Coordinates of C-alpha atoms in Angstrom, one line a residue:
Chain A
M247 CA -17.1 -62.2 24.6
N248 CA -14.4 -63.6 22.4
Q249 CA -11.9 -61.5 20.4
S250 CA -13.9 -61.4 17.1
E251 CA -17.1 -60.3 18.9
L252 CA -15.1 -57.6 20.7
M253 CA -13.6 -56.3 17.4
I254 CA -17.1 -56.2 15.8
A255 CA -18.5 -54.3 18.9
L256 CA -15.6 -51.8 18.7
S257 CA -16.0 -51.2 15.0
E258 CA -19.7 -50.6 15.5
L259 CA -18.9 -48.1 18.2
A260 CA -16.4 -46.4 16.0
V261 CA -19.0 -46.1 13.2
A262 CA -21.6 -44.7 15.6
T263 CA -19.1 -42.2 17.0
E264 CA -18.1 -41.1 13.5
H265 CA -21.7 -40.7 12.6
E266 CA -22.3 -38.6 15.7
I267 CA -19.3 -36.4 15.0
Q268 CA -20.6 -35.8 11.4
M269 CA -24.0 -34.9 12.6
E270 CA -22.9 -32.6 15.4
E271 CA -23.7 -29.0 14.6
S272 CA -21.0 -26.3 14.9
P273 CA -21.6 -24.3 18.1
Y274 CA -21.2 -21.2 15.9
G275 CA -23.9 -22.2 13.5
I276 CA -21.6 -21.6 10.5
D277 CA -19.7 -24.1 8.3
K278 CA -16.1 -24.9 8.7
K279 CA -15.0 -22.8 5.7
K280 CA -16.5 -19.7 7.2
L281 CA -15.1 -20.4 10.6
G282 CA -11.6 -20.9 9.0
M283 CA -12.0 -17.6 7.3
W284 CA -12.9 -15.9 10.6
I285 CA -9.7 -17.3 12.2
F286 CA -7.7 -16.0 9.3
I287 CA -9.4 -12.6 9.6
V288 CA -8.5 -12.4 13.3
S289 CA -4.8 -13.2 12.6
D290 CA -4.7 -10.8 9.7
A291 CA -6.3 -8.1 11.8
C292 CA -3.5 -8.5 14.4
T293 CA -0.9 -8.2 11.6
F294 CA -2.4 -5.0 10.3
G295 CA -2.9 -3.8 13.9
A296 CA 0.9 -4.3 14.6
F297 CA 1.8 -2.4 11.4
L298 CA -0.6 0.5 12.2
F299 CA 0.6 0.7 15.8
A300 CA 4.2 0.9 14.7
Y301 CA 3.3 3.6 12.3
G302 CA 1.2 5.5 14.9
Y303 CA 4.1 5.5 17.4
M304 CA 6.6 6.7 14.8
R305 CA 4.2 9.3 13.4
I306 CA 3.6 10.9 16.9
G307 CA 7.2 10.4 18.0
A308 CA 8.9 12.0 15.0
P309 CA 9.4 15.8 15.4
V310 CA 9.2 16.4 11.6
W311 CA 7.1 14.0 9.5
G312 CA 6.5 13.9 5.8
T313 CA 3.1 15.3 4.6
P314 CA 3.2 14.5 0.9
F315 CA -0.6 14.4 0.3
G316 CA -2.2 17.4 -1.3
F317 CA -5.9 17.9 -1.8
S318 CA -5.9 16.0 -5.1
S319 CA -4.3 12.9 -3.4
I320 CA -6.9 13.1 -0.6
M321 CA -9.7 13.2 -3.3
N322 CA -8.1 10.3 -5.0
G323 CA -8.2 8.5 -1.6
M324 CA -11.9 9.3 -1.2
V325 CA -12.6 7.9 -4.7
M326 CA -10.6 4.8 -3.8
T327 CA -12.7 4.5 -0.6
A328 CA -16.0 4.9 -2.6
V329 CA -14.8 2.3 -5.1
L330 CA -13.9 -0.3 -2.4
L331 CA -17.1 0.4 -0.5
S332 CA -19.1 -0.1 -3.7
S333 CA -17.3 -3.4 -4.3
S334 CA -18.4 -4.5 -0.9
L335 CA -22.0 -3.8 -1.9
T336 CA -21.7 -5.6 -5.2
M337 CA -20.1 -8.6 -3.2
L338 CA -23.2 -8.6 -0.9
A339 CA -25.4 -8.6 -4.1
A340 CA -23.4 -11.6 -5.4
V341 CA -23.8 -13.5 -2.1
R342 CA -27.5 -12.8 -2.1
A343 CA -27.9 -13.9 -5.7
A344 CA -25.9 -17.1 -5.0
Q345 CA -28.0 -17.9 -2.0
S346 CA -31.2 -17.4 -4.0
G347 CA -29.9 -19.7 -6.7
T348 CA -29.7 -17.1 -9.5
K349 CA -26.3 -18.3 -10.7
A350 CA -25.9 -15.9 -13.7
L351 CA -26.7 -12.9 -11.6
A352 CA -24.2 -14.0 -8.9
E353 CA -21.5 -14.4 -11.5
K354 CA -22.3 -10.9 -12.9
W355 CA -22.0 -9.3 -9.5
L356 CA -18.8 -11.2 -8.8
A357 CA -17.4 -9.9 -12.1
V358 CA -18.4 -6.3 -11.1
T359 CA -16.7 -6.8 -7.7
M360 CA -13.5 -7.9 -9.4
I361 CA -13.6 -4.9 -11.8
L362 CA -14.0 -2.5 -8.9
G363 CA -11.2 -4.2 -7.1
A364 CA -9.0 -3.7 -10.1
V365 CA -10.0 -0.1 -10.4
F366 CA -9.0 0.4 -6.7
A367 CA -5.6 -1.3 -7.3
A368 CA -5.0 0.9 -10.4
L369 CA -5.8 4.1 -8.4
H370 CA -3.6 2.9 -5.6
L371 CA -0.7 2.3 -8.0
R372 CA -1.2 5.7 -9.6
E373 CA -0.8 7.3 -6.1
W374 CA 2.4 5.3 -5.5
F375 CA 3.9 6.3 -8.8
K376 CA 3.0 9.9 -8.1
L377 CA 5.0 9.6 -4.8
F378 CA 7.9 8.0 -6.7
G379 CA 7.8 10.9 -9.1
E380 CA 8.1 13.3 -6.3
G381 CA 11.2 11.5 -5.0
W382 CA 9.7 9.5 -2.1
R383 CA 11.3 6.1 -1.6
L384 CA 11.0 3.3 0.9
F385 CA 13.9 4.8 3.0
Y386 CA 14.2 8.3 1.6
N387 CA 12.2 11.5 2.4
P388 CA 12.8 14.2 -0.3
T389 CA 11.6 16.9 2.1
G390 CA 14.3 16.1 4.7
G391 CA 12.0 15.0 7.4
A392 CA 11.6 11.5 9.1
Q393 CA 12.7 8.8 6.7
Q394 CA 10.2 6.3 8.2
F395 CA 7.3 7.8 6.3
G396 CA 8.2 5.8 3.1
A397 CA 8.9 2.6 5.1
T398 CA 5.6 2.8 7.0
F399 CA 3.4 4.1 4.1
F400 CA 4.6 1.7 1.4
S401 CA 4.6 -1.3 3.9
V402 CA 1.0 -0.7 5.1
T403 CA -0.5 0.2 1.8
G404 CA 1.5 -2.5 0.0
L405 CA 0.2 -5.1 2.4
H406 CA -3.3 -3.9 1.8
L407 CA -2.8 -3.8 -1.9
T408 CA -1.5 -7.4 -1.8
H409 CA -4.7 -8.3 0.0
V410 CA -6.8 -6.6 -2.7
V411 CA -4.9 -8.3 -5.6
S412 CA -5.1 -11.7 -3.7
G413 CA -8.8 -11.1 -3.3
I414 CA -9.3 -10.5 -7.0
I415 CA -7.5 -13.7 -7.9
A416 CA -9.4 -15.6 -5.3
L417 CA -12.7 -14.2 -6.6
A418 CA -11.7 -15.2 -10.1
F419 CA -11.1 -18.8 -9.0
I420 CA -14.4 -18.9 -7.0
T421 CA -16.3 -17.5 -10.0
R422 CA -14.8 -20.0 -12.3
G423 CA -15.5 -22.9 -9.9
Y424 CA -19.0 -21.7 -9.2
N425 CA -19.7 -21.5 -12.9
Q426 CA -18.5 -25.0 -13.4
G427 CA -20.4 -26.3 -10.4
H428 CA -17.3 -27.2 -8.3
Y429 CA -18.2 -24.5 -5.8
D430 CA -21.5 -23.5 -4.2
E431 CA -23.0 -20.4 -2.5
S432 CA -21.0 -21.1 0.7
H433 CA -17.8 -20.6 -1.2
V434 CA -19.1 -17.3 -2.5
E435 CA -20.1 -16.2 1.0
T436 CA -16.7 -17.1 2.5
A437 CA -14.9 -15.2 -0.3
G438 CA -17.3 -12.3 0.4
L439 CA -16.3 -12.3 4.1
Y440 CA -12.6 -11.9 3.1
W441 CA -13.5 -9.1 0.7
H442 CA -15.5 -7.2 3.4
F443 CA -12.4 -7.5 5.6
V444 CA -10.2 -5.9 3.0
D445 CA -12.7 -3.1 2.9
L446 CA -12.7 -2.9 6.7
V447 CA -8.9 -2.6 6.8
W448 CA -9.0 0.3 4.3
M449 CA -11.4 2.2 6.6
F450 CA -8.4 2.4 9.0
V451 CA -5.6 2.7 6.4
F452 CA -7.1 5.7 4.6
P453 CA -7.5 8.0 7.7
L454 CA -4.2 6.9 9.3
M455 CA -2.0 6.8 6.3
Y456 CA -3.5 9.5 4.0
L457 CA -5.4 12.0 6.1
M458 CA -2.8 12.1 8.9
N459 CA -0.2 13.0 6.3
A460 CA -2.3 15.6 4.4
R461 CA -0.7 19.0 3.6
Chain B
M88 CA -27.4 -9.8 17.3
S89 CA -28.8 -13.1 16.2
S90 CA -31.6 -11.4 14.4
N91 CA -32.8 -13.1 11.2
R92 CA -34.3 -10.0 9.7
E93 CA -31.5 -9.1 7.3
L94 CA -31.4 -5.7 5.7
T95 CA -32.7 -5.2 2.1
M96 CA -30.2 -4.3 -0.6
S97 CA -31.5 -0.7 -0.7
S98 CA -30.8 -0.5 3.1
Y99 CA -27.3 -1.7 2.4
V100 CA -26.8 1.0 -0.2
G101 CA -28.0 3.5 2.5
L102 CA -25.4 2.0 4.9
G103 CA -22.7 2.5 2.2
V104 CA -23.7 6.1 1.8
G105 CA -23.6 6.6 5.6
L106 CA -20.1 5.1 5.7
M107 CA -19.0 7.5 2.9
L108 CA -20.5 10.4 4.9
I109 CA -18.3 9.4 7.8
V110 CA -15.3 9.4 5.5
G111 CA -16.3 12.9 4.3
L112 CA -16.4 14.0 8.0
E113 CA -12.9 12.6 8.4
V114 CA -11.6 14.7 5.5
I115 CA -13.3 17.8 6.9
L116 CA -11.6 17.1 10.3
T117 CA -8.3 16.7 8.6
Y118 CA -8.4 20.3 7.3
Q119 CA -9.4 21.8 10.7
H120 CA -5.7 22.0 11.6
L121 CA -6.2 20.1 14.9
A122 CA -3.2 18.9 17.0
T123 CA -1.7 15.7 15.8
R124 CA -2.8 13.6 18.8
T125 CA -6.4 15.1 18.7
L126 CA -6.7 14.4 15.0
L127 CA -5.3 10.9 15.4
F128 CA -7.8 10.2 18.2
S129 CA -10.7 11.7 16.3
L130 CA -9.9 9.7 13.1
L131 CA -9.4 6.5 15.1
C132 CA -12.8 6.9 16.8
L133 CA -14.6 7.5 13.4
A134 CA -12.7 4.6 11.8
S135 CA -13.7 2.4 14.7
L136 CA -17.3 3.4 14.2
E137 CA -17.1 2.6 10.5
G138 CA -15.3 -0.7 11.3
F139 CA -18.0 -1.7 13.8
V140 CA -20.8 -1.0 11.3
A141 CA -18.9 -3.0 8.6
I142 CA -18.4 -6.0 10.9
M143 CA -21.9 -6.1 12.2
Y144 CA -23.7 -5.5 8.8
L145 CA -21.4 -6.2 5.9
M146 CA -19.7 -9.1 7.5
H147 CA -23.1 -10.3 8.8
V148 CA -22.0 -10.7 12.5
K149 CA -25.3 -9.2 13.5
Y150 CA -27.1 -12.2 11.9
E151 CA -24.8 -14.9 13.3
R152 CA -25.1 -16.5 16.7
R153 CA -23.9 -14.4 19.6
I154 CA -21.2 -16.9 20.5
L155 CA -19.3 -16.0 17.3
F156 CA -19.2 -12.4 18.3
W157 CA -18.2 -13.2 21.9
T158 CA -15.5 -15.7 20.9
V159 CA -13.9 -13.6 18.2
F160 CA -14.1 -9.9 19.1
P161 CA -13.1 -9.6 22.8
A162 CA -10.0 -11.8 22.2
T163 CA -9.0 -9.8 19.1
L164 CA -9.5 -6.5 20.9
F165 CA -7.5 -7.7 23.9
V166 CA -4.6 -8.7 21.6
L167 CA -4.8 -5.4 19.7
I168 CA -4.9 -3.3 22.9
F169 CA -2.0 -5.1 24.4
L170 CA 0.0 -4.8 21.1
C171 CA -0.5 -1.1 21.4
Y172 CA 0.3 -1.1 25.2
F173 CA 3.5 -3.1 24.9
F174 CA 4.7 -1.5 21.6
P175 CA 6.7 1.3 23.4
D176 CA 8.7 -1.4 25.1
A177 CA 10.5 -1.8 21.8
F178 CA 12.2 1.6 22.5
R179 CA 13.1 0.5 26.0
M180 CA 14.6 -2.7 24.6
A181 CA 16.7 -0.7 22.2
S182 CA 18.4 1.1 25.2
M183 CA 18.9 -2.3 27.0
R184 CA 21.2 -3.7 24.3
L185 CA 24.1 -5.6 25.8
L186 CA 26.4 -4.7 22.9
K187 CA 26.5 -1.0 22.1

């Protein structure tokens, strides 16, 4: 075999290997976007876990801890939970509509999800401003107890709020791209996975940050 | 896991109502004036139950291949448990400062 024949044989082998790689199915049975989102979710879960463990140790370790949340704030938190949970259901409806090919319906449910996300963010900010009005700051406790309350509360809920706002922006991009045909149902499904994760995190943030600090 | 029979939308709404009921139970527990550690443990258990339901049904892990569950969750739980386990070492490290 001369050099040119060897080169041809090698190039054919390369093409065949590339074809095999492209045809090989993911062992997880999901596309790479969704797998990438799962890896992000795992790393983000560890970030939230670290924040919540830090809060938990300080909460139990401090002899006097701030308990700023009256019944009205707890009710506000319950409404926020209901809103976020409803947005998860509307996201599911959007994914189902996208998978069944009913584009207009999927876009409608995506819009409802974004609106519910915005309502959640507004309720969250209302609670923050109520705390600011009572004198709570990042490093100041107006009741004279542990100053770490503000640091932990605003950090954890701020991180979660950032995720909600990022999710709304991401959903807006996905909806626009889906409408224009740049994105398909797999993009909607991947965005939905992120949105459900944001909901999942809130299921831990609400009892630990609000209920543990109820008056 | 790995079941292809996905829930209907009305079943998902029922699931959402169930999750809200657990949240209601958490609020009731909050006003029972339990000891801080007992309340924290109870709330964490209920939140974990909610989280498990959300992961399995809302995030569709129940309908994916088992390998996804076994790759992602044991490793994540391991990291989270060890984060919790080693976190108090931060306090020990503070007392080990070379420059006081």
